[in-house]
């Protein structure tokens, strides 16, 4: 719309399947990122036809904003329905939403391309804030709620070539929201009995020991800490990287009895997992190990263990 001032106006129509409980920050779509392998493991979806109008604005080299309006027509692929307080039950429904999102990168320099922004220096934390309002009875909207999101992403690269990352996220919903539009903590463990049956690809920011569909929340906070050692130079072609990771989540769900058909738990207590990755062992592939402990430790020891492979593409 105004290329000199970095303003874009876009209109979209989507007819796709989406993951239950997936919460995305709208400003992330404008920033180049490595593919999230977790998407290959997802098991719970819903069908959505979405009409969207989006206005994006680069206020300065450090501040980026998004405003969009969406009309969603949701149809279930799972056995799910939502029961309102008055007893009305819906399995298919319309959701009309407006979202305002802001991303602040105080000391991040970047290159802007036509299809997104590629960041090449990280200094102070990147902060993302977002508020979404669902309008009942507007364009046939069946739900009315307000959703808040806040993300704090701090990446430190040291002169000795080690690095650390702190990722803190929080989200909160006020009002009636169906399971499709609640939040999860990005689980990445298939619902299989044996460890090797769950062997799959590890994600970048996912909870590797948390099972798909295990927890849903209307309020959720997660903390992920990652420390990468300098890569071991064993030869020109063999330079593995050792990474230590710890992840924590806590949340809750208002009126869980209104969600019918799909059994799940709520994160009323602190969820904990700790793991280690040995990346780039061969052709970008590595191994990941994680252990689940604390309030949600499972009775069978093997169910608390995740063993997966990793993949990091060298650009």
mmCIF file of C-alpha atoms in Angstrom:
data_model
loop_
_atom_site.group_PDB
_atom_site.id
_atom_site.type_symbol
_atom_site.label_atom_id
_atom_site.label_comp_id
_atom_site.label_asym_id
_atom_site.label_seq_id
_atom_site.Cartn_x
_atom_site.Cartn_y
_atom_site.Cartn_z
ATOM 1 C CA UNK A 1 0.000 0.000 0.000
ATOM 2 C CA UNK A 2 2.903 2.337 0.865
ATOM 3 C CA UNK A 3 6.216 0.647 0.135
ATOM 4 C CA UNK A 4 8.347 3.641 1.128
ATOM 5 C CA UNK A 5 6.778 3.659 4.569
ATOM 6 C CA UNK A 6 6.643 -0.162 4.722
ATOM 7 C CA UNK A 7 2.879 -0.560 4.876
ATOM 8 C CA UNK A 8 1.061 -3.579 3.422
ATOM 9 C CA UNK A 9 -2.657 -4.234 2.963
ATOM 10 C CA UNK A 10 -3.575 -7.832 2.156
ATOM 11 C CA UNK A 11 -6.680 -9.958 1.713
ATOM 12 C CA UNK A 12 -6.720 -13.744 1.998
ATOM 13 C CA UNK A 13 -9.036 -16.705 1.747
ATOM 14 C CA UNK A 14 -7.987 -20.013 3.311
ATOM 15 C CA UNK A 15 -9.641 -23.419 3.255
ATOM 16 C CA UNK A 16 -7.382 -25.600 5.348
ATOM 17 C CA UNK A 17 -7.073 -27.757 8.430
ATOM 18 C CA UNK A 18 -5.630 -26.239 11.608
ATOM 19 C CA UNK A 19 -4.327 -27.679 14.855
ATOM 20 C CA UNK A 20 -6.583 -27.622 17.921
ATOM 21 C CA UNK A 21 -5.438 -25.084 20.514
ATOM 22 C CA UNK A 22 -2.627 -23.537 18.474
ATOM 23 C CA UNK A 23 -1.974 -19.885 19.370
ATOM 24 C CA UNK A 24 0.132 -17.808 16.988
ATOM 25 C CA UNK A 25 1.544 -14.304 17.308
ATOM 26 C CA UNK A 26 0.567 -12.456 14.127
ATOM 27 C CA UNK A 27 3.839 -10.526 13.925
ATOM 28 C CA UNK A 28 5.837 -13.777 13.716
ATOM 29 C CA UNK A 29 4.513 -14.376 10.196
ATOM 30 C CA UNK A 30 6.478 -11.366 8.947
ATOM 31 C CA UNK A 31 9.813 -12.572 10.338
ATOM 32 C CA UNK A 32 11.768 -15.329 8.609
ATOM 33 C CA UNK A 33 12.163 -18.408 10.796
ATOM 34 C CA UNK A 34 13.380 -21.962 10.416
ATOM 35 C CA UNK A 35 10.681 -24.547 9.671
ATOM 36 C CA UNK A 36 9.088 -25.979 12.823
ATOM 37 C CA UNK A 37 9.465 -29.798 12.511
ATOM 38 C CA UNK A 38 6.753 -30.391 15.127
ATOM 39 C CA UNK A 39 4.137 -29.756 12.443
ATOM 40 C CA UNK A 40 4.914 -33.165 10.971
ATOM 41 C CA UNK A 41 3.740 -34.896 14.178
ATOM 42 C CA UNK A 42 0.406 -33.113 14.857
ATOM 43 C CA UNK A 43 -2.600 -35.421 15.256
ATOM 44 C CA UNK A 44 -5.632 -33.231 16.175
ATOM 45 C CA UNK A 45 -7.133 -30.888 13.588
ATOM 46 C CA UNK A 46 -10.260 -28.965 12.676
ATOM 47 C CA UNK A 47 -11.429 -27.726 9.278
ATOM 48 C CA UNK A 48 -11.584 -23.961 8.799
ATOM 49 C CA UNK A 49 -12.689 -21.654 6.003
ATOM 50 C CA UNK A 50 -11.249 -18.222 6.765
ATOM 51 C CA UNK A 51 -11.624 -14.805 5.178
ATOM 52 C CA UNK A 52 -8.976 -12.336 6.343
ATOM 53 C CA UNK A 53 -8.025 -8.712 5.803
ATOM 54 C CA UNK A 54 -4.628 -7.646 7.183
ATOM 55 C CA UNK A 55 -2.869 -4.302 7.571
ATOM 56 C CA UNK A 56 0.855 -4.495 8.388
ATOM 57 C CA UNK A 57 2.951 -1.488 9.330
ATOM 58 C CA UNK A 58 6.660 -1.075 10.002
ATOM 59 C CA UNK A 59 6.592 1.961 12.299
ATOM 60 C CA UNK A 60 10.381 2.004 12.574
ATOM 61 C CA UNK A 61 13.290 -0.374 12.133
ATOM 62 C CA UNK A 62 12.537 -1.721 15.620
ATOM 63 C CA UNK A 63 8.719 -1.686 15.806
ATOM 64 C CA UNK A 64 6.349 -3.715 13.637
ATOM 65 C CA UNK A 65 2.559 -3.894 13.939
ATOM 66 C CA UNK A 66 -0.303 -5.947 12.508
ATOM 67 C CA UNK A 67 -4.060 -5.422 12.505
ATOM 68 C CA UNK A 68 -6.347 -8.004 10.976
ATOM 69 C CA UNK A 69 -9.985 -9.037 10.843
ATOM 70 C CA UNK A 70 -10.971 -12.663 10.336
ATOM 71 C CA UNK A 71 -14.197 -14.537 9.773
ATOM 72 C CA UNK A 72 -13.841 -18.263 10.469
ATOM 73 C CA UNK A 73 -16.227 -21.064 9.602
ATOM 74 C CA UNK A 74 -15.174 -24.005 11.777
ATOM 75 C CA UNK A 75 -16.104 -27.647 11.204
ATOM 76 C CA UNK A 76 -14.883 -30.472 13.416
ATOM 77 C CA UNK A 77 -12.695 -33.368 12.371
ATOM 78 C CA UNK A 78 -12.709 -34.641 15.971
ATOM 79 C CA UNK A 79 -15.683 -35.650 18.128
ATOM 80 C CA UNK A 80 -16.016 -32.230 19.775
ATOM 81 C CA UNK A 81 -18.798 -29.803 20.692
ATOM 82 C CA UNK A 82 -19.097 -26.732 22.933
ATOM 83 C CA UNK A 83 -21.980 -26.275 25.371
ATOM 84 C CA UNK A 84 -22.934 -22.711 26.284
ATOM 85 C CA UNK A 85 -24.216 -21.699 29.707
ATOM 86 C CA UNK A 86 -27.796 -21.666 28.362
ATOM 87 C CA UNK A 87 -27.471 -25.316 27.261
ATOM 88 C CA UNK A 88 -27.003 -24.653 23.535
ATOM 89 C CA UNK A 89 -24.509 -27.081 21.945
ATOM 90 C CA UNK A 90 -22.475 -26.311 18.818
ATOM 91 C CA UNK A 91 -20.020 -28.487 16.934
ATOM 92 C CA UNK A 92 -19.798 -26.253 13.852
ATOM 93 C CA UNK A 93 -19.710 -22.496 14.290
ATOM 94 C CA UNK A 94 -18.592 -19.090 13.062
ATOM 95 C CA UNK A 95 -15.968 -16.962 14.812
ATOM 96 C CA UNK A 96 -15.421 -13.296 13.913
ATOM 97 C CA UNK A 97 -12.165 -11.874 15.274
ATOM 98 C CA UNK A 98 -10.164 -8.675 15.227
ATOM 99 C CA UNK A 99 -6.493 -8.773 16.276
ATOM 100 C CA UNK A 100 -3.990 -6.040 17.087
ATOM 101 C CA UNK A 101 -0.358 -7.172 17.445
ATOM 102 C CA UNK A 102 2.930 -5.378 18.075
ATOM 103 C CA UNK A 103 6.529 -6.574 17.985
ATOM 104 C CA UNK A 104 9.410 -4.576 19.456
ATOM 105 C CA UNK A 105 13.030 -5.484 18.673
ATOM 106 C CA UNK A 106 15.123 -2.871 20.536
ATOM 107 C CA UNK A 107 18.536 -3.878 19.206
ATOM 108 C CA UNK A 108 17.830 -6.142 16.266
ATOM 109 C CA UNK A 109 19.137 -5.228 12.821
ATOM 110 C CA UNK A 110 17.608 -6.927 9.794
ATOM 111 C CA UNK A 111 17.277 -7.091 6.045
ATOM 112 C CA UNK A 112 13.759 -6.529 4.676
ATOM 113 C CA UNK A 113 12.700 -8.631 1.685
ATOM 114 C CA UNK A 114 9.415 -8.654 -0.212
ATOM 115 C CA UNK A 115 8.303 -11.836 1.544
ATOM 116 C CA UNK A 116 9.520 -11.069 5.044
ATOM 117 C CA UNK A 117 12.304 -9.875 7.284
ATOM 118 C CA UNK A 118 15.555 -11.749 7.854
ATOM 119 C CA UNK A 119 17.182 -10.846 11.169
ATOM 120 C CA UNK A 120 20.946 -11.009 11.354
ATOM 121 C CA UNK A 121 21.823 -9.567 14.785
ATOM 122 C CA UNK A 122 20.246 -10.159 18.169
ATOM 123 C CA UNK A 123 20.837 -7.870 21.119
ATOM 124 C CA UNK A 124 18.146 -6.956 23.631
ATOM 125 C CA UNK A 125 15.035 -9.136 24.000
ATOM 126 C CA UNK A 126 12.323 -9.155 21.361
ATOM 127 C CA UNK A 127 8.884 -8.466 22.832
ATOM 128 C CA UNK A 128 5.597 -9.439 21.159
ATOM 129 C CA UNK A 129 2.189 -8.340 22.458
ATOM 130 C CA UNK A 130 -1.202 -9.207 21.022
ATOM 131 C CA UNK A 131 -4.896 -8.786 21.805
ATOM 132 C CA UNK A 132 -7.739 -10.526 19.964
ATOM 133 C CA UNK A 133 -11.431 -9.749 20.299
ATOM 134 C CA UNK A 134 -14.090 -12.197 19.100
ATOM 135 C CA UNK A 135 -17.419 -10.521 18.314
ATOM 136 C CA UNK A 136 -20.614 -12.432 18.954
ATOM 137 C CA UNK A 137 -23.471 -11.810 16.469
ATOM 138 C CA UNK A 138 -21.144 -9.943 14.075
ATOM 139 C CA UNK A 139 -20.965 -11.680 10.672
ATOM 140 C CA UNK A 140 -22.744 -14.659 12.272
ATOM 141 C CA UNK A 141 -20.145 -14.919 15.056
ATOM 142 C CA UNK A 142 -21.199 -17.478 17.694
ATOM 143 C CA UNK A 143 -18.556 -16.633 20.326
ATOM 144 C CA UNK A 144 -17.501 -13.558 22.238
ATOM 145 C CA UNK A 145 -14.162 -13.516 24.044
ATOM 146 C CA UNK A 146 -10.994 -11.496 24.539
ATOM 147 C CA UNK A 147 -7.581 -13.122 24.183
ATOM 148 C CA UNK A 148 -4.304 -11.591 25.379
ATOM 149 C CA UNK A 149 -0.799 -12.764 24.493
ATOM 150 C CA UNK A 150 2.696 -11.656 25.518
ATOM 151 C CA UNK A 151 6.058 -13.126 24.468
ATOM 152 C CA UNK A 152 9.601 -12.352 25.633
ATOM 153 C CA UNK A 153 12.365 -13.832 23.457
ATOM 154 C CA UNK A 154 15.994 -13.240 24.456
ATOM 155 C CA UNK A 155 18.863 -14.779 22.487
ATOM 156 C CA UNK A 156 22.498 -14.300 23.502
ATOM 157 C CA UNK A 157 25.429 -15.225 21.248
ATOM 158 C CA UNK A 158 28.795 -15.119 23.004
ATOM 159 C CA UNK A 159 32.294 -14.556 21.678
ATOM 160 C CA UNK A 160 33.234 -18.124 22.573
ATOM 161 C CA UNK A 161 30.455 -19.231 20.147
ATOM 162 C CA UNK A 162 28.200 -20.620 22.875
ATOM 163 C CA UNK A 163 24.644 -19.249 23.055
ATOM 164 C CA UNK A 164 21.659 -19.062 25.398
ATOM 165 C CA UNK A 165 17.972 -18.427 24.822
ATOM 166 C CA UNK A 166 15.156 -17.468 27.171
ATOM 167 C CA UNK A 167 11.606 -17.779 25.824
ATOM 168 C CA UNK A 168 8.784 -16.669 28.133
ATOM 169 C CA UNK A 169 5.178 -16.690 26.890
ATOM 170 C CA UNK A 170 1.824 -15.962 28.469
ATOM 171 C CA UNK A 171 -1.737 -16.026 27.124
ATOM 172 C CA UNK A 172 -5.155 -15.533 28.674
ATOM 173 C CA UNK A 173 -8.749 -15.768 27.436
ATOM 174 C CA UNK A 174 -11.742 -14.009 28.959
ATOM 175 C CA UNK A 175 -15.174 -15.231 27.848
ATOM 176 C CA UNK A 176 -16.554 -18.206 25.911
ATOM 177 C CA UNK A 177 -13.999 -19.849 23.614
ATOM 178 C CA UNK A 178 -14.173 -23.324 22.039
ATOM 179 C CA UNK A 179 -11.385 -25.884 22.254
ATOM 180 C CA UNK A 180 -10.259 -25.046 18.724
ATOM 181 C CA UNK A 181 -9.324 -21.533 19.867
ATOM 182 C CA UNK A 182 -7.917 -22.309 23.331
ATOM 183 C CA UNK A 183 -4.168 -22.755 23.962
ATOM 184 C CA UNK A 184 -1.773 -25.632 24.454
ATOM 185 C CA UNK A 185 1.926 -25.630 25.362
ATOM 186 C CA UNK A 186 3.048 -27.084 22.008
ATOM 187 C CA UNK A 187 3.110 -30.791 22.913
ATOM 188 C CA UNK A 188 5.173 -33.034 20.659
ATOM 189 C CA UNK A 189 4.800 -36.602 21.914
ATOM 190 C CA UNK A 190 2.691 -39.088 19.903
ATOM 191 C CA UNK A 191 0.217 -41.099 21.966
ATOM 192 C CA UNK A 192 2.078 -44.421 21.705
ATOM 193 C CA UNK A 193 3.016 -46.874 24.469
ATOM 194 C CA UNK A 194 6.653 -47.627 23.670
ATOM 195 C CA UNK A 195 9.548 -45.151 23.548
ATOM 196 C CA UNK A 196 10.641 -46.236 20.076
ATOM 197 C CA UNK A 197 7.049 -46.031 18.829
ATOM 198 C CA UNK A 198 7.169 -42.352 19.811
ATOM 199 C CA UNK A 199 10.481 -41.824 18.006
ATOM 200 C CA UNK A 200 9.879 -38.873 15.687
ATOM 201 C CA UNK A 201 11.312 -35.452 14.926
ATOM 202 C CA UNK A 202 11.861 -33.018 17.811
ATOM 203 C CA UNK A 203 10.548 -29.466 17.606
ATOM 204 C CA UNK A 204 12.239 -26.120 18.155
ATOM 205 C CA UNK A 205 10.038 -24.805 20.981
ATOM 206 C CA UNK A 206 7.840 -27.781 21.865
ATOM 207 C CA UNK A 207 7.399 -29.869 25.020
ATOM 208 C CA UNK A 208 8.819 -33.203 23.901
ATOM 209 C CA UNK A 209 7.352 -35.321 26.735
ATOM 210 C CA UNK A 210 3.872 -33.756 26.624
ATOM 211 C CA UNK A 211 1.381 -35.835 24.635
ATOM 212 C CA UNK A 212 -0.794 -34.436 21.876
ATOM 213 C CA UNK A 213 -4.208 -33.491 23.239
ATOM 214 C CA UNK A 214 -3.114 -34.010 26.846
ATOM 215 C CA UNK A 215 -3.631 -30.436 28.095
ATOM 216 C CA UNK A 216 -5.659 -27.401 26.999
ATOM 217 C CA UNK A 217 -5.834 -24.036 28.753
ATOM 218 C CA UNK A 218 -7.645 -20.701 28.760
ATOM 219 C CA UNK A 219 -4.726 -19.203 30.686
ATOM 220 C CA UNK A 220 -1.193 -20.412 30.120
ATOM 221 C CA UNK A 221 2.396 -19.441 30.928
ATOM 222 C CA UNK A 222 5.487 -21.228 29.610
ATOM 223 C CA UNK A 223 9.211 -20.775 30.201
ATOM 224 C CA UNK A 224 11.897 -22.367 28.051
ATOM 225 C CA UNK A 225 15.634 -22.093 28.724
ATOM 226 C CA UNK A 226 18.207 -23.350 26.249
ATOM 227 C CA UNK A 227 22.008 -23.282 26.382
ATOM 228 C CA UNK A 228 24.156 -24.376 23.438
ATOM 229 C CA UNK A 229 27.844 -25.123 23.845
ATOM 230 C CA UNK A 230 30.377 -24.241 21.203
ATOM 231 C CA UNK A 231 30.337 -26.868 18.469
ATOM 232 C CA UNK A 232 32.935 -29.617 18.853
ATOM 233 C CA UNK A 233 35.391 -29.427 15.973
ATOM 234 C CA UNK A 234 36.269 -33.070 15.376
ATOM 235 C CA UNK A 235 36.796 -32.749 11.627
ATOM 236 C CA UNK A 236 35.733 -30.542 8.721
ATOM 237 C CA UNK A 237 32.558 -32.587 8.308
ATOM 238 C CA UNK A 238 31.869 -33.657 11.906
ATOM 239 C CA UNK A 239 31.113 -30.736 14.243
ATOM 240 C CA UNK A 240 28.286 -31.750 16.614
ATOM 241 C CA UNK A 241 26.611 -29.318 18.999
ATOM 242 C CA UNK A 242 25.535 -30.096 22.583
ATOM 243 C CA UNK A 243 22.421 -28.274 23.862
ATOM 244 C CA UNK A 244 20.872 -28.305 27.352
ATOM 245 C CA UNK A 245 17.146 -27.512 27.620
ATOM 246 C CA UNK A 246 14.606 -27.081 30.411
ATOM 247 C CA UNK A 247 10.917 -26.284 29.909
ATOM 248 C CA UNK A 248 8.109 -25.416 32.324
ATOM 249 C CA UNK A 249 4.388 -24.659 31.938
ATOM 250 C CA UNK A 250 1.436 -23.779 34.149
ATOM 251 C CA UNK A 251 -2.121 -22.805 33.308
ATOM 252 C CA UNK A 252 -5.772 -23.463 33.904
ATOM 253 C CA UNK A 253 -9.135 -23.674 32.189
ATOM 254 C CA UNK A 254 -12.379 -21.906 33.034
ATOM 255 C CA UNK A 255 -15.515 -24.077 32.759
ATOM 256 C CA UNK A 256 -13.898 -27.290 31.448
ATOM 257 C CA UNK A 257 -17.277 -29.047 31.626
ATOM 258 C CA UNK A 258 -18.459 -27.035 28.595
ATOM 259 C CA UNK A 259 -16.072 -28.888 26.279
ATOM 260 C CA UNK A 260 -17.721 -32.117 25.159
ATOM 261 C CA UNK A 261 -16.415 -35.215 23.383
ATOM 262 C CA UNK A 262 -12.624 -34.900 23.748
ATOM 263 C CA UNK A 263 -11.005 -35.953 27.045
ATOM 264 C CA UNK A 264 -8.094 -33.813 28.224
ATOM 265 C CA UNK A 265 -6.425 -32.447 31.359
ATOM 266 C CA UNK A 266 -5.658 -28.947 32.604
ATOM 267 C CA UNK A 267 -2.306 -27.501 33.686
ATOM 268 C CA UNK A 268 -3.311 -26.445 37.195
ATOM 269 C CA UNK A 269 0.143 -27.395 38.513
ATOM 270 C CA UNK A 270 3.649 -26.796 37.204
ATOM 271 C CA UNK A 271 4.682 -29.042 34.316
ATOM 272 C CA UNK A 272 8.416 -29.759 34.056
ATOM 273 C CA UNK A 273 10.747 -31.394 31.582
ATOM 274 C CA UNK A 274 14.513 -31.276 31.091
ATOM 275 C CA UNK A 275 16.488 -32.552 28.160
ATOM 276 C CA UNK A 276 19.627 -32.586 26.093
ATOM 277 C CA UNK A 277 20.232 -32.507 22.345
ATOM 278 C CA UNK A 278 23.259 -33.547 20.329
ATOM 279 C CA UNK A 279 22.672 -31.794 17.019
ATOM 280 C CA UNK A 280 24.312 -31.924 13.605
ATOM 281 C CA UNK A 281 25.842 -35.354 14.053
ATOM 282 C CA UNK A 282 25.439 -36.277 10.384
ATOM 283 C CA UNK A 283 23.973 -34.268 7.470
ATOM 284 C CA UNK A 284 22.138 -31.944 9.875
ATOM 285 C CA UNK A 285 20.573 -34.796 11.857
ATOM 286 C CA UNK A 286 21.025 -35.294 15.589
ATOM 287 C CA UNK A 287 19.407 -36.833 18.667
ATOM 288 C CA UNK A 288 17.154 -35.464 21.407
ATOM 289 C CA UNK A 289 16.418 -36.826 24.889
ATOM 290 C CA UNK A 290 13.949 -35.349 27.413
ATOM 291 C CA UNK A 291 12.624 -36.411 30.824
ATOM 292 C CA UNK A 292 9.318 -35.441 32.436
ATOM 293 C CA UNK A 293 9.195 -34.903 36.200
ATOM 294 C CA UNK A 294 7.227 -33.149 38.929
ATOM 295 C CA UNK A 295 3.451 -32.876 39.364
ATOM 296 C CA UNK A 296 2.634 -34.573 36.038
ATOM 297 C CA UNK A 297 5.083 -37.456 36.327
ATOM 298 C CA UNK A 298 3.370 -40.567 34.913
ATOM 299 C CA UNK A 299 3.241 -43.941 36.740
ATOM 300 C CA UNK A 300 5.088 -45.860 34.003
ATOM 301 C CA UNK A 301 8.702 -44.692 33.823
ATOM 302 C CA UNK A 302 8.924 -45.068 30.031
ATOM 303 C CA UNK A 303 5.972 -42.717 29.518
ATOM 304 C CA UNK A 304 8.047 -39.859 30.968
ATOM 305 C CA UNK A 305 10.868 -40.245 28.447
ATOM 306 C CA UNK A 306 11.179 -38.745 24.995
ATOM 307 C CA UNK A 307 13.779 -39.966 22.509
ATOM 308 C CA UNK A 308 13.716 -38.287 19.083
ATOM 309 C CA UNK A 309 15.890 -37.121 16.229
ATOM 310 C CA UNK A 310 16.613 -33.490 15.396
ATOM 311 C CA UNK A 311 17.275 -31.765 12.107
ATOM 312 C CA UNK A 312 18.951 -28.405 11.607
ATOM 313 C CA UNK A 313 19.414 -27.202 8.067
ATOM 314 C CA UNK A 314 22.708 -25.401 7.478
ATOM 315 C CA UNK A 315 21.996 -22.191 5.549
#
